[in-house]
Amino acid sequence: MNKIIVTIFLFSTILFADAVLDRGYRQKSALDGMPKNSVSDIKNIKQDPAIFCSQIKAMSRKEQKQYDDRYNKKFFKPWFRKSMGLSKRERTWQFTFAKQKVYTRYRKRLSKSWFKYQIRNSNFRAYNSVLKSAITLRHTDLKIYPTKQDFYYDPKRTGEGFPFDYNQNSSININTPLLVSHYSRDKRWVYIRCSYAYGWLPVKDIAFVNNKFKKRFMNNNYAVSIRDNLFIKDKGFKTIVKLGTIFPIDKKSKKYIIASKDKRGYAKIKLVRTARKWIVAKKPIAFTPSNVALISKQLVGEPYGWGGKLQARDCSSLTKDFFAPFGIFLRRNSKQQSHDGKRVTPIRWLSAKKKKEMILKKAKPFRSLLYVGGHVTLYVGQKKGEPIILHNYWGSRLKNRKKRVYGRAIMTTTEIGKERKDIKRQAMLLNTFSKIITF
């Protein structure tokens, strides 16, 4: 009898065991083999943001709470939407690719029939036909078409080809609230909207949520990952967890909540325990020099990943993920982020000298973004009267219309490459910045 009880106990323990959150790694990919050229800035500026953290002005608890309350409201907004709320132009803009010359990574041109199938499979006649709340079950990629096929403009063109995959809209973290519009015709994909983007996710990566799940998940007590590239492991399950991922804290067990999927396709609560300390913390973490150093140092050196491709970051996902642990919400792309601040200072029509003076006067270290169309950077402070920025930067434009590729997150001045004769000076960041965005 005792043996039976022990067996049942052990079986139950295994059956209901918690998932485990622990250190992990970003899978090496073709991004790691891309060119990583250097310039004087990269050599002369120590690639360590901690050096500049003494220049930070602390943020009050009251101010951070206000930011964090807004963050939570925006994060969960998809669960309160009555419809997708997208115009016809917003939901079908991607169809214009069908009229252009577009290629696979290995320069095979995609046919008109391929695009015709993707448009048909997008099934927009069924738009807004499901309208159910859902959640991501793992770190996943949001696509503009319901397919994993990557595609590119002609790689012979400067700044095109790999890794600029135009089917890659954004990466999306595990535990992200969604609204589902409809299924693709093949039923393998769902068209969704989250708090900062919309597009296609694989059905296997999401689960629908009911009110009971929402009530336990949306409990106003959240933690956030403060270490990058963690793993959640469970029996038959594994996902990467990027910096800035949100986890509700379970009221009873004080463990962290994720979702698993039942046979009906609905989410059920799964508890997660951490294998070590200091990888997750109560959100928001205090905006202090030590915390800012902890978060920002992890971002330096990461390969450039367009739209979060291959578990990496581009310029706007770097800034988005930097601010998330501090409870500050940024949207997906650089243009959106240029409107997300508490104060926006226009500098577009100023001379380079005046721009530099304005940046040093108005920008706040680690609380300001510097923006030019298509690129956004984090201002970290000044060194000998020069503004210093942290950014994931593809490369500087050259006089011959090509680019000097850096392809990673680097710390530089606003005049990166100015010592080189082949750099196009009019295209240097200082000459093109148009806004300072401050939080």
CSV table of C-alpha atoms in Angstrom, one decimal:
chain,number,residue,atom,x,y,z
A,1,MET,CA,0.0,0.0,0.0
A,2,ASN,CA,2.8,2.4,0.9
A,3,LYS,CA,4.5,1.7,-2.4
A,4,ILE,CA,1.4,2.6,-4.3
A,5,ILE,CA,1.0,5.9,-2.4
A,6,VAL,CA,4.6,6.8,-3.0
A,7,THR,CA,4.3,5.9,-6.7
A,8,ILE,CA,1.1,8.0,-7.0
A,9,PHE,CA,2.9,10.9,-5.2
A,10,LEU,CA,5.9,10.7,-7.5
A,11,PHE,CA,3.7,10.5,-10.6
A,12,SER,CA,1.7,13.6,-9.5
A,13,THR,CA,4.9,15.5,-8.7
A,14,ILE,CA,6.2,14.8,-12.2
A,15,LEU,CA,2.8,15.5,-13.9
A,16,PHE,CA,2.4,18.9,-12.2
A,17,ALA,CA,6.1,19.9,-12.0
A,18,ASP,CA,6.9,23.5,-12.6
A,19,ALA,CA,8.7,24.8,-15.7
A,20,VAL,CA,12.1,26.1,-15.0
A,21,LEU,CA,13.5,29.6,-16.0
A,22,ASP,CA,17.3,29.6,-16.1
A,23,ARG,CA,20.2,31.0,-18.1
A,24,GLY,CA,20.3,30.3,-21.8
A,25,TYR,CA,21.8,31.6,-24.9
A,26,ARG,CA,20.9,33.1,-28.3
A,27,GLN,CA,21.3,30.4,-31.0
A,28,LYS,CA,24.2,31.2,-33.2
A,29,SER,CA,23.1,32.1,-36.7
A,30,ALA,CA,24.1,33.6,-40.0
A,31,LEU,CA,23.8,37.0,-38.3
A,32,ASP,CA,27.0,36.2,-36.4
A,33,GLY,CA,28.9,35.8,-39.7
A,34,MET,CA,27.9,39.2,-41.1
A,35,PRO,CA,30.6,41.9,-41.6
A,36,LYS,CA,31.6,43.8,-38.4
A,37,ASN,CA,33.8,46.6,-39.5
A,38,SER,CA,35.3,49.1,-37.1
A,39,VAL,CA,36.0,52.8,-36.9
A,40,SER,CA,37.8,55.1,-34.5
A,41,ASP,CA,34.7,55.6,-32.3
A,42,ILE,CA,34.4,51.8,-31.6
A,43,LYS,CA,38.1,51.6,-30.8
A,44,ASN,CA,38.4,54.8,-28.7
A,45,ILE,CA,35.1,54.6,-26.8
A,46,LYS,CA,35.1,51.7,-24.3
A,47,GLN,CA,32.1,49.6,-25.2
A,48,ASP,CA,30.7,49.7,-21.7
A,49,PRO,CA,27.6,51.9,-20.9
A,50,ALA,CA,28.4,51.6,-17.1
A,51,ILE,CA,31.0,54.3,-17.6
A,52,PHE,CA,28.3,56.9,-18.3
A,53,CYS,CA,25.8,55.8,-15.7
A,54,SER,CA,27.1,58.3,-13.2
A,55,GLN,CA,25.5,61.0,-15.4
A,56,ILE,CA,22.0,59.6,-14.8
A,57,LYS,CA,19.4,61.7,-13.1
A,58,ALA,CA,17.4,59.3,-10.9
A,59,MET,CA,13.7,58.9,-11.7
A,60,SER,CA,11.3,59.2,-8.7
A,61,ARG,CA,9.2,56.3,-7.7
A,62,LYS,CA,6.1,58.3,-8.4
A,63,GLU,CA,7.2,59.1,-11.9
A,64,GLN,CA,8.1,55.4,-12.6
A,65,LYS,CA,4.8,54.2,-11.2
A,66,GLN,CA,3.0,56.5,-13.7
A,67,TYR,CA,5.0,55.1,-16.5
A,68,ASP,CA,4.5,51.6,-15.4
A,69,ASP,CA,0.7,52.0,-15.0
A,70,ARG,CA,0.6,53.3,-18.6
A,71,TYR,CA,2.8,50.4,-19.7
A,72,ASN,CA,0.5,47.8,-18.2
A,73,LYS,CA,-2.6,49.5,-19.7
A,74,LYS,CA,-1.1,49.4,-23.2
A,75,PHE,CA,0.4,45.9,-22.8
A,76,PHE,CA,-3.0,44.4,-22.0
A,77,LYS,CA,-5.1,46.6,-24.4
A,78,PRO,CA,-5.6,43.8,-27.0
A,79,TRP,CA,-7.7,41.9,-24.4
A,80,PHE,CA,-10.1,44.9,-24.2
A,81,ARG,CA,-10.4,45.6,-27.9
A,82,LYS,CA,-13.8,45.0,-29.6
A,83,SER,CA,-12.3,44.7,-33.0
A,84,MET,CA,-8.9,44.9,-34.7
A,85,GLY,CA,-9.4,48.5,-35.5
A,86,LEU,CA,-7.2,48.5,-38.7
A,87,SER,CA,-8.0,50.4,-41.9
A,88,LYS,CA,-8.0,48.5,-45.2
A,89,ARG,CA,-4.7,50.2,-46.1
A,90,GLU,CA,-3.1,49.1,-42.8
A,91,ARG,CA,-4.1,45.5,-43.1
A,92,THR,CA,-3.2,45.1,-46.8
A,93,TRP,CA,-0.2,47.3,-47.3
A,94,GLN,CA,2.0,44.2,-47.6
A,95,PHE,CA,0.3,43.2,-50.9
A,96,THR,CA,2.3,45.9,-52.7
A,97,PHE,CA,5.3,43.5,-52.6
A,98,ALA,CA,3.6,41.4,-55.2
A,99,LYS,CA,4.2,44.2,-57.7
A,100,GLN,CA,7.9,44.4,-57.0
A,101,LYS,CA,11.0,42.3,-57.7
A,102,VAL,CA,11.5,40.3,-54.6
A,103,TYR,CA,13.9,37.5,-53.9
A,104,THR,CA,14.7,34.7,-51.6
A,105,ARG,CA,17.9,34.9,-49.6
A,106,TYR,CA,19.8,33.0,-52.3
A,107,ARG,CA,18.5,35.4,-55.1
A,108,LYS,CA,15.7,33.3,-56.5
A,109,ARG,CA,13.0,35.6,-57.6
A,110,LEU,CA,9.6,35.0,-56.0
A,111,SER,CA,6.9,34.5,-58.7
A,112,LYS,CA,3.6,36.3,-59.0
A,113,SER,CA,1.8,33.0,-58.4
A,114,TRP,CA,3.6,32.7,-55.1
A,115,PHE,CA,2.3,36.1,-54.0
A,116,LYS,CA,-1.1,35.3,-55.4
A,117,TYR,CA,-1.2,32.3,-53.1
A,118,GLN,CA,-0.1,34.3,-50.1
A,119,ILE,CA,-2.7,36.9,-50.6
A,120,ARG,CA,-5.4,34.3,-51.1
A,121,ASN,CA,-4.2,32.4,-48.0
A,122,SER,CA,-4.3,35.7,-46.0
A,123,ASN,CA,-8.1,35.3,-46.2
A,124,PHE,CA,-9.1,38.9,-45.4
A,125,ARG,CA,-12.7,38.2,-46.3
A,126,ALA,CA,-12.7,36.6,-42.8
A,127,TYR,CA,-11.2,39.7,-41.2
A,128,ASN,CA,-12.7,40.3,-37.7
A,129,SER,CA,-14.5,37.0,-37.8
A,130,VAL,CA,-12.9,35.4,-34.7
A,131,LEU,CA,-12.2,38.3,-32.4
A,132,LYS,CA,-11.0,36.3,-29.4
A,133,SER,CA,-8.3,37.2,-26.9
A,134,ALA,CA,-5.2,35.1,-26.9
A,135,ILE,CA,-1.6,34.8,-25.6
A,136,THR,CA,1.8,33.8,-27.0
A,137,LEU,CA,3.1,30.5,-25.7
A,138,ARG,CA,6.7,31.1,-26.7
A,139,HIS,CA,9.0,33.6,-28.1
A,140,THR,CA,7.9,33.9,-31.8
A,141,ASP,CA,8.1,35.9,-35.0
A,142,LEU,CA,5.3,38.0,-36.4
A,143,LYS,CA,5.1,37.9,-40.2
A,144,ILE,CA,3.5,40.1,-42.8
A,145,TYR,CA,2.3,37.1,-44.8
A,146,PRO,CA,1.1,33.7,-43.4
A,147,THR,CA,4.4,31.9,-44.2
A,148,LYS,CA,7.9,31.4,-42.8
A,149,GLN,CA,9.4,32.2,-46.2
A,150,ASP,CA,11.8,35.1,-46.0
A,151,PHE,CA,12.2,37.6,-48.8
A,152,TYR,CA,14.3,40.5,-49.8
A,153,TYR,CA,14.9,43.2,-52.3
A,154,ASP,CA,17.8,42.7,-54.7
A,155,PRO,CA,20.8,42.0,-52.5
A,156,LYS,CA,23.0,43.9,-55.1
A,157,ARG,CA,21.4,47.1,-53.8
A,158,THR,CA,23.1,48.9,-50.9
A,159,GLY,CA,21.4,48.1,-47.6
A,160,GLU,CA,19.3,45.2,-49.1
A,161,GLY,CA,19.5,41.4,-49.0
A,162,PHE,CA,20.1,39.4,-45.8
A,163,PRO,CA,19.3,40.2,-43.0
A,164,PHE,CA,16.6,42.7,-44.3
A,165,ASP,CA,13.8,40.1,-44.5
A,166,TYR,CA,10.6,42.0,-45.4
A,167,ASN,CA,8.4,39.2,-44.2
A,168,GLN,CA,9.8,39.7,-40.7
A,169,ASN,CA,7.6,42.2,-39.0
A,170,SER,CA,8.7,41.8,-35.4
A,171,SER,CA,9.7,39.3,-32.7
A,172,ILE,CA,7.1,38.8,-30.0
A,173,ASN,CA,7.9,37.7,-26.4
A,174,ILE,CA,6.3,34.8,-24.6
A,175,ASN,CA,3.3,36.0,-22.5
A,176,THR,CA,2.2,38.7,-24.9
A,177,PRO,CA,-1.6,39.5,-24.9
A,178,LEU,CA,-3.2,39.3,-28.4
A,179,LEU,CA,-6.5,39.8,-30.2
A,180,VAL,CA,-7.1,37.3,-33.0
A,181,SER,CA,-8.9,38.6,-36.1
A,182,HIS,CA,-9.1,35.4,-38.2
A,183,TYR,CA,-7.4,32.3,-39.6
A,184,SER,CA,-5.5,31.9,-42.8
A,185,ARG,CA,-7.3,29.7,-45.3
A,186,ASP,CA,-4.9,26.8,-44.5
A,187,LYS,CA,-5.7,27.2,-40.8
A,188,ARG,CA,-2.0,27.2,-39.9
A,189,TRP,CA,-1.8,30.9,-39.1
A,190,VAL,CA,-3.8,33.6,-37.2
A,191,TYR,CA,-3.9,37.3,-37.9
A,192,ILE,CA,-3.3,39.1,-34.6
A,193,ARG,CA,-2.8,42.5,-33.0
A,194,CYS,CA,-0.7,43.0,-29.9
A,195,SER,CA,0.1,46.2,-28.1
A,196,TYR,CA,2.6,47.4,-30.7
A,197,ALA,CA,2.2,45.5,-34.0
A,198,TYR,CA,-0.1,43.3,-36.1
A,199,GLY,CA,0.5,40.5,-38.5
A,200,TRP,CA,0.6,36.7,-38.7
A,201,LEU,CA,1.6,34.1,-36.1
A,202,PRO,CA,1.7,30.3,-36.3
A,203,VAL,CA,-1.4,28.8,-34.6
A,204,LYS,CA,0.9,26.5,-32.6
A,205,ASP,CA,2.5,29.6,-30.9
A,206,ILE,CA,-0.8,31.0,-29.4
A,207,ALA,CA,-3.6,29.9,-27.2
A,208,PHE,CA,-7.0,31.5,-26.7
A,209,VAL,CA,-7.8,32.9,-23.2
A,210,ASN,CA,-11.0,33.0,-21.3
A,211,ASN,CA,-12.1,35.4,-18.5
A,212,LYS,CA,-10.9,33.0,-15.8
A,213,PHE,CA,-7.4,32.9,-17.2
A,214,LYS,CA,-7.4,36.7,-17.7
A,215,LYS,CA,-8.4,37.3,-14.1
A,216,ARG,CA,-5.5,35.2,-12.8
A,217,PHE,CA,-2.9,36.5,-15.3
A,218,MET,CA,-3.8,40.2,-15.3
A,219,ASN,CA,-3.3,40.5,-11.5
A,220,ASN,CA,-1.4,43.9,-11.4
A,221,ASN,CA,1.6,42.2,-9.8
A,222,TYR,CA,4.3,41.6,-12.5
A,223,ALA,CA,7.9,40.6,-12.8
A,224,VAL,CA,10.3,41.2,-15.7
A,225,SER,CA,13.3,39.4,-17.0
A,226,ILE,CA,16.4,41.4,-16.3
A,227,ARG,CA,18.8,39.0,-18.0
A,228,ASP,CA,18.8,38.4,-21.7
A,229,ASN,CA,18.6,35.1,-23.5
A,230,LEU,CA,17.2,33.0,-20.8
A,231,PHE,CA,15.5,29.6,-21.3
A,232,ILE,CA,12.2,28.3,-20.0
A,233,LYS,CA,12.3,24.5,-20.0
A,234,ASP,CA,9.6,22.0,-19.4
A,235,LYS,CA,8.9,18.5,-20.5
A,236,GLY,CA,8.9,18.6,-24.3
A,237,PHE,CA,9.0,22.4,-24.3
A,238,LYS,CA,11.8,25.0,-24.5
A,239,THR,CA,11.7,28.7,-25.5
A,240,ILE,CA,14.2,31.6,-25.3
A,241,VAL,CA,13.2,34.5,-23.0
A,242,LYS,CA,14.5,37.9,-24.1
A,243,LEU,CA,15.3,40.8,-21.8
A,244,GLY,CA,12.1,42.7,-20.8
A,245,THR,CA,9.7,39.8,-20.9
A,246,ILE,CA,6.7,40.1,-18.5
A,247,PHE,CA,5.7,37.5,-16.0
A,248,PRO,CA,2.7,37.8,-13.6
A,249,ILE,CA,3.5,36.7,-10.1
A,250,ASP,CA,1.1,34.0,-8.9
A,251,LYS,CA,-0.7,35.2,-5.7
A,252,LYS,CA,-0.5,31.9,-3.8
A,253,SER,CA,2.8,30.3,-4.8
A,254,LYS,CA,4.7,33.5,-5.6
A,255,LYS,CA,6.0,31.7,-8.7
A,256,TYR,CA,5.8,33.1,-12.2
A,257,ILE,CA,3.0,32.5,-14.7
A,258,ILE,CA,3.1,31.4,-18.3
A,259,ALA,CA,0.4,29.7,-20.4
A,260,SER,CA,0.2,26.2,-21.8
A,261,LYS,CA,-2.4,24.9,-24.2
A,262,ASP,CA,-5.2,22.5,-23.6
A,263,LYS,CA,-6.8,20.2,-26.3
A,264,ARG,CA,-9.4,22.9,-27.1
A,265,GLY,CA,-6.8,25.4,-27.9
A,266,TYR,CA,-7.3,27.5,-24.8
A,267,ALA,CA,-4.6,28.7,-22.3
A,268,LYS,CA,-4.2,27.1,-18.9
A,269,ILE,CA,-1.9,28.4,-16.1
A,270,LYS,CA,1.6,27.0,-15.9
A,271,LEU,CA,3.8,28.0,-13.1
A,272,VAL,CA,7.5,28.7,-13.5
A,273,ARG,CA,10.3,28.7,-10.9
A,274,THR,CA,13.7,30.3,-11.3
A,275,ALA,CA,16.8,28.2,-11.1
A,276,ARG,CA,18.8,31.1,-9.8
A,277,LYS,CA,18.4,34.7,-8.4
A,278,TRP,CA,18.8,38.0,-10.2
A,279,ILE,CA,17.4,36.9,-13.6
A,280,VAL,CA,13.9,38.2,-12.9
A,281,ALA,CA,12.8,41.1,-10.7
A,282,LYS,CA,9.6,42.9,-9.7
A,283,LYS,CA,8.5,45.4,-12.4
A,284,PRO,CA,9.5,48.2,-12.6
A,285,ILE,CA,13.0,48.0,-11.4
A,286,ALA,CA,14.4,51.3,-10.0
A,287,PHE,CA,15.9,53.6,-12.5
A,288,THR,CA,19.3,53.7,-10.8
A,289,PRO,CA,22.9,53.8,-12.2
A,290,SER,CA,23.5,50.2,-11.2
A,291,ASN,CA,20.3,48.9,-12.7
A,292,VAL,CA,20.8,51.0,-15.9
A,293,ALA,CA,24.3,49.5,-16.2
A,294,LEU,CA,23.0,46.0,-15.7
A,295,ILE,CA,20.4,46.3,-18.5
A,296,SER,CA,22.4,48.3,-21.0
A,297,LYS,CA,25.6,46.3,-20.8
A,298,GLN,CA,23.7,43.2,-22.0
A,299,LEU,CA,22.7,44.9,-25.3
A,300,VAL,CA,26.2,45.9,-26.5
A,301,GLY,CA,27.7,43.7,-29.2
A,302,GLU,CA,24.5,41.9,-30.2
A,303,PRO,CA,24.3,41.3,-34.0
A,304,TYR,CA,21.9,43.4,-36.0
A,305,GLY,CA,18.6,41.5,-36.4
A,306,TRP,CA,16.1,43.2,-38.6
A,307,GLY,CA,12.7,43.1,-36.9
A,308,GLY,CA,14.1,40.9,-34.1
A,309,LYS,CA,15.1,38.3,-36.7
A,310,LEU,CA,16.9,35.1,-35.4
A,311,GLN,CA,16.5,36.2,-31.8
A,312,ALA,CA,18.6,39.4,-32.2
A,313,ARG,CA,17.6,43.1,-32.3
A,314,ASP,CA,17.5,46.0,-34.6
A,315,CYS,CA,17.8,49.7,-33.5
A,316,SER,CA,14.2,50.0,-32.2
A,317,SER,CA,14.0,46.7,-30.5
A,318,LEU,CA,17.2,47.6,-28.6
A,319,THR,CA,15.6,50.8,-27.3
A,320,LYS,CA,12.3,49.1,-26.6
A,321,ASP,CA,13.9,46.3,-24.6
A,322,PHE,CA,16.1,48.7,-22.7
A,323,PHE,CA,13.2,50.7,-21.3
A,324,ALA,CA,10.9,47.7,-20.6
A,325,PRO,CA,12.4,46.6,-17.2
A,326,PHE,CA,11.9,50.2,-16.0
A,327,GLY,CA,8.2,50.2,-16.9
A,328,ILE,CA,8.5,52.5,-19.9
A,329,PHE,CA,6.5,51.4,-22.9
A,330,LEU,CA,7.8,51.9,-26.4
A,331,ARG,CA,6.2,50.8,-29.6
A,332,ARG,CA,7.8,48.6,-32.3
A,333,ASN,CA,9.5,50.8,-34.9
A,334,SER,CA,11.7,53.9,-34.8
A,335,LYS,CA,9.0,56.2,-36.3
A,336,GLN,CA,6.5,55.2,-33.7
A,337,GLN,CA,9.0,55.6,-30.9
A,338,SER,CA,9.7,59.2,-32.1
A,339,HIS,CA,6.3,60.0,-30.7
A,340,ASP,CA,6.4,58.0,-27.5
A,341,GLY,CA,8.3,60.3,-25.2
A,342,LYS,CA,7.1,62.7,-22.5
A,343,ARG,CA,8.8,65.6,-24.4
A,344,VAL,CA,9.8,65.8,-28.1
A,345,THR,CA,12.4,68.4,-29.1
A,346,PRO,CA,12.6,69.1,-32.9
A,347,ILE,CA,16.2,69.7,-34.1
A,348,ARG,CA,15.9,68.8,-37.8
A,349,TRP,CA,16.6,72.3,-39.3
A,350,LEU,CA,19.5,73.2,-37.0
A,351,SER,CA,23.1,73.2,-38.1
A,352,ALA,CA,25.3,70.3,-36.9
A,353,LYS,CA,26.9,72.6,-34.3
A,354,LYS,CA,23.6,73.7,-32.9
A,355,LYS,CA,22.2,70.2,-32.9
A,356,LYS,CA,25.1,69.0,-30.8
A,357,GLU,CA,24.6,71.9,-28.4
A,358,MET,CA,20.9,71.1,-28.2
A,359,ILE,CA,21.5,67.4,-27.5
A,360,LEU,CA,24.0,68.2,-24.7
A,361,LYS,CA,21.5,70.7,-23.2
A,362,LYS,CA,18.2,68.9,-23.6
A,363,ALA,CA,18.9,65.2,-23.8
A,364,LYS,CA,19.0,63.2,-20.6
A,365,PRO,CA,21.5,60.3,-20.2
A,366,PHE,CA,19.7,56.9,-20.7
A,367,ARG,CA,16.3,58.7,-20.8
A,368,SER,CA,16.5,60.3,-24.3
A,369,LEU,CA,16.3,58.9,-27.8
A,370,LEU,CA,17.9,60.6,-30.8
A,371,TYR,CA,15.9,59.9,-34.0
A,372,VAL,CA,16.3,60.2,-37.7
A,373,GLY,CA,13.9,58.5,-40.2
A,374,GLY,CA,14.6,54.8,-40.1
A,375,HIS,CA,17.0,54.8,-37.1
A,376,VAL,CA,16.8,55.5,-33.4
A,377,THR,CA,19.6,55.6,-30.8
A,378,LEU,CA,19.8,55.8,-27.0
A,379,TYR,CA,21.7,58.9,-25.7
A,380,VAL,CA,23.9,57.7,-22.8
A,381,GLY,CA,25.7,60.9,-21.9
A,382,GLN,CA,28.7,63.0,-23.0
A,383,LYS,CA,32.5,62.5,-23.2
A,384,LYS,CA,34.7,65.6,-23.5
A,385,GLY,CA,31.8,67.6,-24.9
A,386,GLU,CA,30.7,64.9,-27.4
A,387,PRO,CA,27.3,63.2,-27.2
A,388,ILE,CA,27.6,59.4,-26.9
A,389,ILE,CA,25.0,57.0,-28.1
A,390,LEU,CA,24.2,53.3,-27.9
A,391,HIS,CA,22.5,51.9,-31.0
A,392,ASN,CA,22.3,48.7,-33.0
A,393,TYR,CA,23.5,50.1,-36.3
A,394,TRP,CA,23.8,48.5,-39.7
A,395,GLY,CA,26.3,50.9,-41.1
A,396,SER,CA,27.4,54.3,-42.3
A,397,ARG,CA,26.7,55.5,-45.8
A,398,LEU,CA,29.8,56.0,-48.1
A,399,LYS,CA,30.4,58.5,-50.9
A,400,ASN,CA,30.1,55.6,-53.4
A,401,ARG,CA,26.6,54.9,-52.1
A,402,LYS,CA,27.6,51.7,-50.4
A,403,LYS,CA,27.8,51.2,-46.7
A,404,ARG,CA,30.5,50.5,-44.1
A,405,VAL,CA,28.8,47.8,-42.2
A,406,TYR,CA,29.1,47.5,-38.4
A,407,GLY,CA,26.1,45.1,-38.0
A,408,ARG,CA,25.9,45.2,-34.2
A,409,ALA,CA,25.0,47.2,-31.2
A,410,ILE,CA,27.8,49.8,-30.6
A,411,MET,CA,28.6,52.9,-28.6
A,412,THR,CA,29.7,55.8,-30.7
A,413,THR,CA,29.6,59.6,-31.1
A,414,THR,CA,27.0,61.1,-33.3
A,415,GLU,CA,29.6,61.5,-36.0
A,416,ILE,CA,30.7,57.9,-36.4
A,417,GLY,CA,33.4,57.5,-39.1
A,418,LYS,CA,34.1,61.2,-39.5
A,419,GLU,CA,37.9,60.4,-39.6
A,420,ARG,CA,37.4,58.4,-42.9
A,421,LYS,CA,37.6,60.1,-46.3
A,422,ASP,CA,35.1,57.7,-47.8
A,423,ILE,CA,32.2,58.5,-45.4
A,424,LYS,CA,29.4,60.7,-46.8
A,425,ARG,CA,29.4,63.5,-44.3
A,426,GLN,CA,25.9,64.8,-45.1
A,427,ALA,CA,24.6,61.3,-44.2
A,428,MET,CA,26.3,61.2,-40.8
A,429,LEU,CA,23.8,60.9,-37.9
A,430,LEU,CA,24.5,64.3,-36.4
A,431,ASN,CA,23.6,65.9,-39.7
A,432,THR,CA,20.4,63.9,-40.1
A,433,PHE,CA,18.9,63.7,-36.5
A,434,SER,CA,15.5,65.3,-36.4
A,435,LYS,CA,14.2,64.8,-32.9
A,436,ILE,CA,15.2,64.3,-29.3
A,437,ILE,CA,12.6,62.2,-27.4
A,438,THR,CA,12.8,62.3,-23.7
A,439,PHE,CA,11.1,60.2,-20.9
